[in-house]
Coordinates of C-alpha atoms in Angstrom, one line a residue:
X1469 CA 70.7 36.1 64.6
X1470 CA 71.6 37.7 61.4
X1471 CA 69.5 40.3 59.6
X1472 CA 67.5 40.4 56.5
X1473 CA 68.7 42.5 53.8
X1474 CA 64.7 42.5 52.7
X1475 CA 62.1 44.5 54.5
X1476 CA 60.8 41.7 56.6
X1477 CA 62.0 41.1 60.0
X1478 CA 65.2 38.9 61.0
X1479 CA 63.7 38.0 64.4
X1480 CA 62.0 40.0 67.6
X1481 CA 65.3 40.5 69.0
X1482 CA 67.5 41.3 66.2
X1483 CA 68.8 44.8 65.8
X1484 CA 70.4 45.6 62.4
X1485 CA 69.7 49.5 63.4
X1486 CA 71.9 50.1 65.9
X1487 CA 75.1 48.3 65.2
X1488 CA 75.3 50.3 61.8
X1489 CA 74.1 53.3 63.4
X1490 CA 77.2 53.1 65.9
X1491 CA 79.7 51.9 63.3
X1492 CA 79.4 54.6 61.1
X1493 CA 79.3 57.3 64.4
X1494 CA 82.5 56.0 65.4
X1495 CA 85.5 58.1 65.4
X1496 CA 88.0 55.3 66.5
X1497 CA 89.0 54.0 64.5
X1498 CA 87.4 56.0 61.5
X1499 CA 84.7 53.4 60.0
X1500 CA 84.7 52.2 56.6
X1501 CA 82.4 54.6 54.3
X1502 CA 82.5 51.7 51.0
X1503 CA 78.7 50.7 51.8
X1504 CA 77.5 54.6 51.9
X1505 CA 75.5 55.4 48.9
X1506 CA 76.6 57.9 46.9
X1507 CA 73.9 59.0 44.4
X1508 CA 75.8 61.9 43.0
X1509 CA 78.1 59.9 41.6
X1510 CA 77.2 56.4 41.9
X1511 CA 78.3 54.6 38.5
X1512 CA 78.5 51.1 39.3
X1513 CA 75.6 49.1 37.6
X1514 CA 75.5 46.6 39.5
X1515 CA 74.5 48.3 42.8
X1516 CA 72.4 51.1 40.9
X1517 CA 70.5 47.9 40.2
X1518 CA 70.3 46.4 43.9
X1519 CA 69.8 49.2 46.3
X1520 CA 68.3 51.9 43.5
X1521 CA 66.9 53.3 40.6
X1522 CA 66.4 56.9 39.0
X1523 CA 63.4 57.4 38.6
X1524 CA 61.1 59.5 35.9
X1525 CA 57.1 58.2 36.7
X1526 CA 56.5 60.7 39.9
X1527 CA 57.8 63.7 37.1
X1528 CA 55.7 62.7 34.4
X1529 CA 53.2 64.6 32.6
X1530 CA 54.2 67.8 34.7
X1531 CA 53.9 70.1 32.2
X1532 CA 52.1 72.6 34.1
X1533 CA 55.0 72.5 36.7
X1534 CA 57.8 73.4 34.0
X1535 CA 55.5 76.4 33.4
X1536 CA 56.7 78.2 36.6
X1537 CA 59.6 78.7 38.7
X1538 CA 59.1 79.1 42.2
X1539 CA 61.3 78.9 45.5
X1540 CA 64.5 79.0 43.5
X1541 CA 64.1 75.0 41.9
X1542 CA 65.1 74.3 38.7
X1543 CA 62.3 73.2 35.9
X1544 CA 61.0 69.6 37.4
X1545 CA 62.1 68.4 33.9
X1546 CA 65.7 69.0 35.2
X1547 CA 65.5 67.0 38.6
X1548 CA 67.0 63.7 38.7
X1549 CA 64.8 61.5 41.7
X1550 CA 66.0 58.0 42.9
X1551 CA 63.7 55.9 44.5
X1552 CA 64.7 52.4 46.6
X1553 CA 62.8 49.1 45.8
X1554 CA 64.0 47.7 49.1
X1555 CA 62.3 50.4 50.8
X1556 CA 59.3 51.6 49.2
X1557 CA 58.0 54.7 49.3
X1558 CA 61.1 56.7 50.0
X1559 CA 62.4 59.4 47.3
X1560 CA 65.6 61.5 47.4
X1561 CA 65.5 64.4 45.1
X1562 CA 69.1 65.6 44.2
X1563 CA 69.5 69.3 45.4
X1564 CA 66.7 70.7 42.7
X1565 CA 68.1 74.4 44.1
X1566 CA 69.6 76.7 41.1
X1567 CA 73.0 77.7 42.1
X1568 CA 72.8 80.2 44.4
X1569 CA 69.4 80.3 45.2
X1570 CA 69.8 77.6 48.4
X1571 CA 71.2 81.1 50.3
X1572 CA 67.4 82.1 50.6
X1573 CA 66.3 79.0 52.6
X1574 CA 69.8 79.3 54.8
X1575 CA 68.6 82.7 55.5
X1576 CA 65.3 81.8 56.3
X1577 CA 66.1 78.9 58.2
X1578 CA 69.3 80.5 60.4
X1579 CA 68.0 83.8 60.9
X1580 CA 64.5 85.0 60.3
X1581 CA 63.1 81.6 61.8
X1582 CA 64.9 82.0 65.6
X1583 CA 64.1 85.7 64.9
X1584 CA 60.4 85.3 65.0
X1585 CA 59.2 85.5 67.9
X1586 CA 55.6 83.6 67.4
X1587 CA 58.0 80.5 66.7
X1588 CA 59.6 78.1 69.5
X1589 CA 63.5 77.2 69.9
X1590 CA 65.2 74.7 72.3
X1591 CA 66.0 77.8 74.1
X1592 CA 62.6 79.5 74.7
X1593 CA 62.0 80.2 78.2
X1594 CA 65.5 80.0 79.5
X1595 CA 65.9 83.5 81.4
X1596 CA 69.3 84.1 80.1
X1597 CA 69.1 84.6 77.1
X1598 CA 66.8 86.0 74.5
X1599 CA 66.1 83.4 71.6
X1600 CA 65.4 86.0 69.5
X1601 CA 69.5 87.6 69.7
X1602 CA 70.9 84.4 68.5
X1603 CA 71.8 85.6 64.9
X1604 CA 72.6 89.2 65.5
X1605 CA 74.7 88.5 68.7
X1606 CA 76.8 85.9 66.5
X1607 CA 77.2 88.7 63.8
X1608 CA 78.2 90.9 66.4
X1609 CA 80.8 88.5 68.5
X1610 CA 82.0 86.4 65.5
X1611 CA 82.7 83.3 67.6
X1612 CA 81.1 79.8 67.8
X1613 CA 81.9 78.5 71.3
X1614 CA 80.4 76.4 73.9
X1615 CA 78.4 78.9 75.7
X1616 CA 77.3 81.5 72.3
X1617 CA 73.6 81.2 71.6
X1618 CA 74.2 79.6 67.7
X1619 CA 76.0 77.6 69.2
X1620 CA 73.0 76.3 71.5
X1621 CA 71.0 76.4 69.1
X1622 CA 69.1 73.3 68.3
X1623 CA 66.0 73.5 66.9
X1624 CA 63.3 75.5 65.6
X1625 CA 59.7 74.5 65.4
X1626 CA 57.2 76.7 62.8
X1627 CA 53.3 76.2 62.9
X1628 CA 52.4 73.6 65.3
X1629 CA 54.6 73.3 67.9
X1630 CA 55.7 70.0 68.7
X1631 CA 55.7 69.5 73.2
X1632 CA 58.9 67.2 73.6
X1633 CA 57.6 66.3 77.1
X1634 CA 54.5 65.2 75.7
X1635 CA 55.6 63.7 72.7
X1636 CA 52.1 65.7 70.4
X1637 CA 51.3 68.3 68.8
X1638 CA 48.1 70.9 70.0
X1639 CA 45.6 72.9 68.7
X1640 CA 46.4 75.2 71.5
X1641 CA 50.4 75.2 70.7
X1642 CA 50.6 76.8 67.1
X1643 CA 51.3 79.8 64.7
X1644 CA 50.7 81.2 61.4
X1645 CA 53.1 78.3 59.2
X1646 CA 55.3 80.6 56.5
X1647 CA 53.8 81.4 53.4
X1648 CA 56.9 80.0 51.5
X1649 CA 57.4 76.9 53.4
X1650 CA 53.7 76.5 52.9
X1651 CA 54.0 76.8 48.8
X1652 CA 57.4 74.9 48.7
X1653 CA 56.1 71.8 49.8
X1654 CA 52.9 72.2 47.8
X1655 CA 55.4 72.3 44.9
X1656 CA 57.2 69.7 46.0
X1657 CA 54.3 67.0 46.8
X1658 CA 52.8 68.1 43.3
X1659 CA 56.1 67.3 41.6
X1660 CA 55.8 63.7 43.0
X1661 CA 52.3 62.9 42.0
X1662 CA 51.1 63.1 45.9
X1663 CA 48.3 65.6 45.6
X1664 CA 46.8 68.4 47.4
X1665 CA 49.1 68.9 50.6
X1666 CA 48.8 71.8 52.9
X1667 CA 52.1 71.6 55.4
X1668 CA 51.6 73.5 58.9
X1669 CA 54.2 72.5 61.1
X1670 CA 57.9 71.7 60.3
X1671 CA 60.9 71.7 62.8
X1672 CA 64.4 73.1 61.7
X1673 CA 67.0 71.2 63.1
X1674 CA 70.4 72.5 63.6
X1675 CA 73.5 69.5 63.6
X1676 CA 77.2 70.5 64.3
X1677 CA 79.7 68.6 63.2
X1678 CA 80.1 66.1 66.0
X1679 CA 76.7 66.1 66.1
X1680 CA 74.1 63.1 65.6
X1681 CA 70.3 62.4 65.7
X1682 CA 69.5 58.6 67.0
X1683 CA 67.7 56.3 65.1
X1684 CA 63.9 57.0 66.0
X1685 CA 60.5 57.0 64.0
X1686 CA 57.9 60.2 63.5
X1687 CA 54.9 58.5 64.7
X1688 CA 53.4 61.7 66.5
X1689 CA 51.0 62.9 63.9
X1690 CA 47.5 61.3 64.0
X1691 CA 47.4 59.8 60.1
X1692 CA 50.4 58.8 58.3
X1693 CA 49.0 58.7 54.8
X1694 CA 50.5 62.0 54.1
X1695 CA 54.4 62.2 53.5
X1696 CA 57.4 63.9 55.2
X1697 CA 59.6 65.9 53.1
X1698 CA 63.7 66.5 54.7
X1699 CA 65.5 68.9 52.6
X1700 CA 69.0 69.3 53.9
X1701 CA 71.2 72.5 53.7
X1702 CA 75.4 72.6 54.4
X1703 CA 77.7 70.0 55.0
X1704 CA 77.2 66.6 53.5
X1705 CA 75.4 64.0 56.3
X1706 CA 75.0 60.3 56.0
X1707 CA 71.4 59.5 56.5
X1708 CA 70.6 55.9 57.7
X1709 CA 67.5 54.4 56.6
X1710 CA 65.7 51.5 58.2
X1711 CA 62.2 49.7 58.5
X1712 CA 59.5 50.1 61.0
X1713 CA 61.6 48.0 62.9
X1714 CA 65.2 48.0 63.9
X1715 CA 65.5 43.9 62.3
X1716 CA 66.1 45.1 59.1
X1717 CA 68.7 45.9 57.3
X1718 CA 69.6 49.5 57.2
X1719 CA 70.5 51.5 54.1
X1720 CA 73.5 54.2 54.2
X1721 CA 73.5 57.1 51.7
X1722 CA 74.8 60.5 51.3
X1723 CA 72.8 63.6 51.2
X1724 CA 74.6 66.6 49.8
X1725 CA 73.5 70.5 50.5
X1726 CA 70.0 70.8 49.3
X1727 CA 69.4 67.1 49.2
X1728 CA 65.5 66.0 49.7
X1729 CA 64.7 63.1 51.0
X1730 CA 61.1 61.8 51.2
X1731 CA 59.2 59.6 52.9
X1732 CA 56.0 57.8 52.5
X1733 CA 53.7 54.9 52.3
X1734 CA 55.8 52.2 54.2
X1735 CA 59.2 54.2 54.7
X1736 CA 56.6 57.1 56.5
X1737 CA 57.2 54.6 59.7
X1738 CA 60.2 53.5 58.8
X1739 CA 63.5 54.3 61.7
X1740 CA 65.9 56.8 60.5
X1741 CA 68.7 58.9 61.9
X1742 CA 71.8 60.8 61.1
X1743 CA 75.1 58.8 62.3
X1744 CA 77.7 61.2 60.7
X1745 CA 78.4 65.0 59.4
X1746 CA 81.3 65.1 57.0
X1747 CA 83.9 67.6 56.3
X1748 CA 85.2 69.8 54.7
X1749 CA 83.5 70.9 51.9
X1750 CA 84.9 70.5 48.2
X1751 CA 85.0 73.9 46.3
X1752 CA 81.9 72.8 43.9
X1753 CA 79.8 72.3 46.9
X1754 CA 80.5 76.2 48.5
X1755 CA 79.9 77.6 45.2
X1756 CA 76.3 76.6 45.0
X1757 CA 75.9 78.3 47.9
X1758 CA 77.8 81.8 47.1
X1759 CA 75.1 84.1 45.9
X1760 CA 73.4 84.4 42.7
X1761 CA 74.0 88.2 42.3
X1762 CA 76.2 91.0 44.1
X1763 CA 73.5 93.8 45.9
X1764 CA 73.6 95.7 48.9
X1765 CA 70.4 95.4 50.6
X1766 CA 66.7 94.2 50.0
X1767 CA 63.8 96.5 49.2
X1768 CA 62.2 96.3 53.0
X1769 CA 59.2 96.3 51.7
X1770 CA 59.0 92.9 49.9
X1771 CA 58.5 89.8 52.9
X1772 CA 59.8 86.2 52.3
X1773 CA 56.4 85.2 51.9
X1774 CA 55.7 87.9 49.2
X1775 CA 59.0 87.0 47.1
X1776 CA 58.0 83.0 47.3
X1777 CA 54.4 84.0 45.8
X1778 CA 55.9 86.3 43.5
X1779 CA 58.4 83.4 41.9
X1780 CA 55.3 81.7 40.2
X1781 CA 55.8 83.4 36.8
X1782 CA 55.8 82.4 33.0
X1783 CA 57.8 79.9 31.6
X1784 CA 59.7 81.7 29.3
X1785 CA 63.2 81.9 29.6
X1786 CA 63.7 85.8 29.4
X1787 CA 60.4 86.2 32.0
X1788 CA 62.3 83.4 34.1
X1789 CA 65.5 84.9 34.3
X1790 CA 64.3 89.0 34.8
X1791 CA 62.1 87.9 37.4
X1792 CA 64.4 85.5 39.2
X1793 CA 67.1 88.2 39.1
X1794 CA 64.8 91.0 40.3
X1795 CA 63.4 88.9 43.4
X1796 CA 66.6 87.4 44.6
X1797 CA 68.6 90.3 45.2
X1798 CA 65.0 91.2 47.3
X1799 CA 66.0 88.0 49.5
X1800 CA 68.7 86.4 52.0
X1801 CA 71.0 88.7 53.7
X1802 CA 70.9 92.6 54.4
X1803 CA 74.2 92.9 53.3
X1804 CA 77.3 91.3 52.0
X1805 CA 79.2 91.0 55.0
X1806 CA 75.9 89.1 56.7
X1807 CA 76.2 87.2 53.2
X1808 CA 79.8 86.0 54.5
X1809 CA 79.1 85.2 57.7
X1810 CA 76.0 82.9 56.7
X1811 CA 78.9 81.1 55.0
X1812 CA 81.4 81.1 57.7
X1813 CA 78.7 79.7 59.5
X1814 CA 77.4 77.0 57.6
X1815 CA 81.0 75.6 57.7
X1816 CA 79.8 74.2 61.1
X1817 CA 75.9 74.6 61.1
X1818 CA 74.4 72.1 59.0
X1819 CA 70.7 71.8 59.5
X1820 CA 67.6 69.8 57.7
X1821 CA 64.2 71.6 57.2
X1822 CA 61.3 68.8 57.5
X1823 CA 57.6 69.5 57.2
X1824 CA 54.4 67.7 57.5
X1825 CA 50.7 67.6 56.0
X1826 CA 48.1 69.6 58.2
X1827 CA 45.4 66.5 58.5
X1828 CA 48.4 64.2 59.3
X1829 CA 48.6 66.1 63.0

């Protein structure tokens, strides 16, 4: 039965999802990558036309957004958003980071997340080994093989934690969400034109590059009417995005280091997954992650949290830039050589950062 290129279904039985979900996994023979979107550089009128369209109605009337600068993002003015009439209600945002300032949320996400201890990895509670090790013992061995903890390392959950055996999230499973997290996707949501949103629980997850993640759906939360926001950090991914069922049609796209993608309304159901990570990375793409400015170490007493809160500031340019400069050297690595190895590492630890709405759990 063939499938419909529209969002209705092709028939109970038909499965669109999977067939493109294992063509473009495959390794042999390498798959053809023509259909993959490409919204960096897209040019071609014709499918800008079919499968998408920039759009500028979400960032209107903003104003009082272009007045501050917070979590590294350029002006909202500056981002360029693409939404998909075939799928509606999903948004990608193309990497809104400022040069260098996506070497904040690697930090974050790589180290300071597996190092809390109040937070919950794939390998909490395994007797050998201590969660909490994972990024100084790979600064200290300088390896990435089968058995070193980064490279076991699969997930982190932050706020409510998710029970995989359960498949929910509990009251009694939860702690304090990160302050910056918290205000990023405020911001974010904002931007868009969704409203008041109050994130407190997000998983990190950690890919490889042979690695996948299934077609599924995030249908765990108790009310869907709030969005998801994925940003994604490292090497380039294909995302695959489908209905809310596997009869229709899938859409292929790239998403590039700091890449969001959002989903809501009809796409908040709809079944996604990750088929492919690509390599290696083109020069442009490592520079916007090299730092923003050369320092040795952070003032210790400035937090994350503190230096997220601190980014709201006035929206002139010399405020921007003094404040910007001050608080970044306060942020990501302790020092250069941890600087290098977050790099080294990224060249095979590509992860995504999603969080979602407190009422929606």
């Amino acid at each position: 039965m063939a499938c419909s290129a529209k969002l209705e279904p092709a028939g109970v039985n038909a499965d669109c999802f999977t067939p493109e979900f294992k063509r473009l996994k495959g390794r042999k023979p390498s798959p053809n990558f023509d259909s993959v979107i490409d919204l960096h550089c897209a040019t071609d009128t014709a499918i800008l036309n079919q499968h998408f369209q920039e759009s500028t109605v979400h960032l209107l009337n903003k104003t009082d957004l272009n007045d501050i600068s917070i979590c590294g993002l350029k002006q909202v003015k500056d981002w360029r958003v693409f939404e998909f009439p075939k799928f509606p209600g999903f948004f990608v945002i193309l990497n809104p980071f400022i040069d260098g300032y996506q070497r904040y949320w690697v930090s974050r996400c790589l180290r300071d997340f597996p190092l809390d201890k109040s937070n919950v990895t794939n390998m909490t509670g395994q007797s050998d080994l201590d969660q909490h090790d994972v990024w100084q013992r790979y600064l200290e061995k300088n390896t990435f093989e089968k058995g070193d903890p980064l490279k076991r390392l699969r997930w982190t959950t932050l706020g409510y934690h998710y029970d995989w055996n359960l498949k929910e999230y509990s009251e009694k499973n939860k702690a304090e969400f990160p302050t910056d997290v918290h205000l990023l996707s405020q911001y974010l949501s904002k931007a868009l034109g969704f409203g008041d949103y109050c994130a407190e629980a997000a998983i990190v997850n950690f890919y490889h590059l042979d690695s996948t993640l299934a077609g599924h759906t995030d249908h765990s939360e108790k009310d869907f009417r709030a969005p998801l926001f994925s940003i994604s950090f490292g090497q380039t991914a294909i995302f695959l995005l489908g209905g809310q069922t596997k009869s229709i049609e899938p859409l292929a796209l790239y998403l590039r280091s700091g890449d969001i993608c959002v989903m809501s309304g009809p796409s908040r159901l709809a079944f996604h997954a990750i088929p492919r990570i690509l390599q290696p990375w083109s020069a442009e793409e490592a520079q916007k992650l090299k730092d923003a400015f050369d320092y040795k170490r952070r003032p210790s007493t400035v937090s994350p949290e503190q230096l997220c809160r601190m980014q709201a500031v006035s929206s002139s340019t010399e405020t921007r830039e003094n404040d910007s400069t001050s608080l970044h050297k306060s942020v990501v690595e302790e020092t250069n050589y941890q600087i290098e190895k977050t790099l080294e590492c990224l060249d095979f630890t590509p992860f995504d950062l999603t969080f979602q709405h407190q009422e929606s759990i």
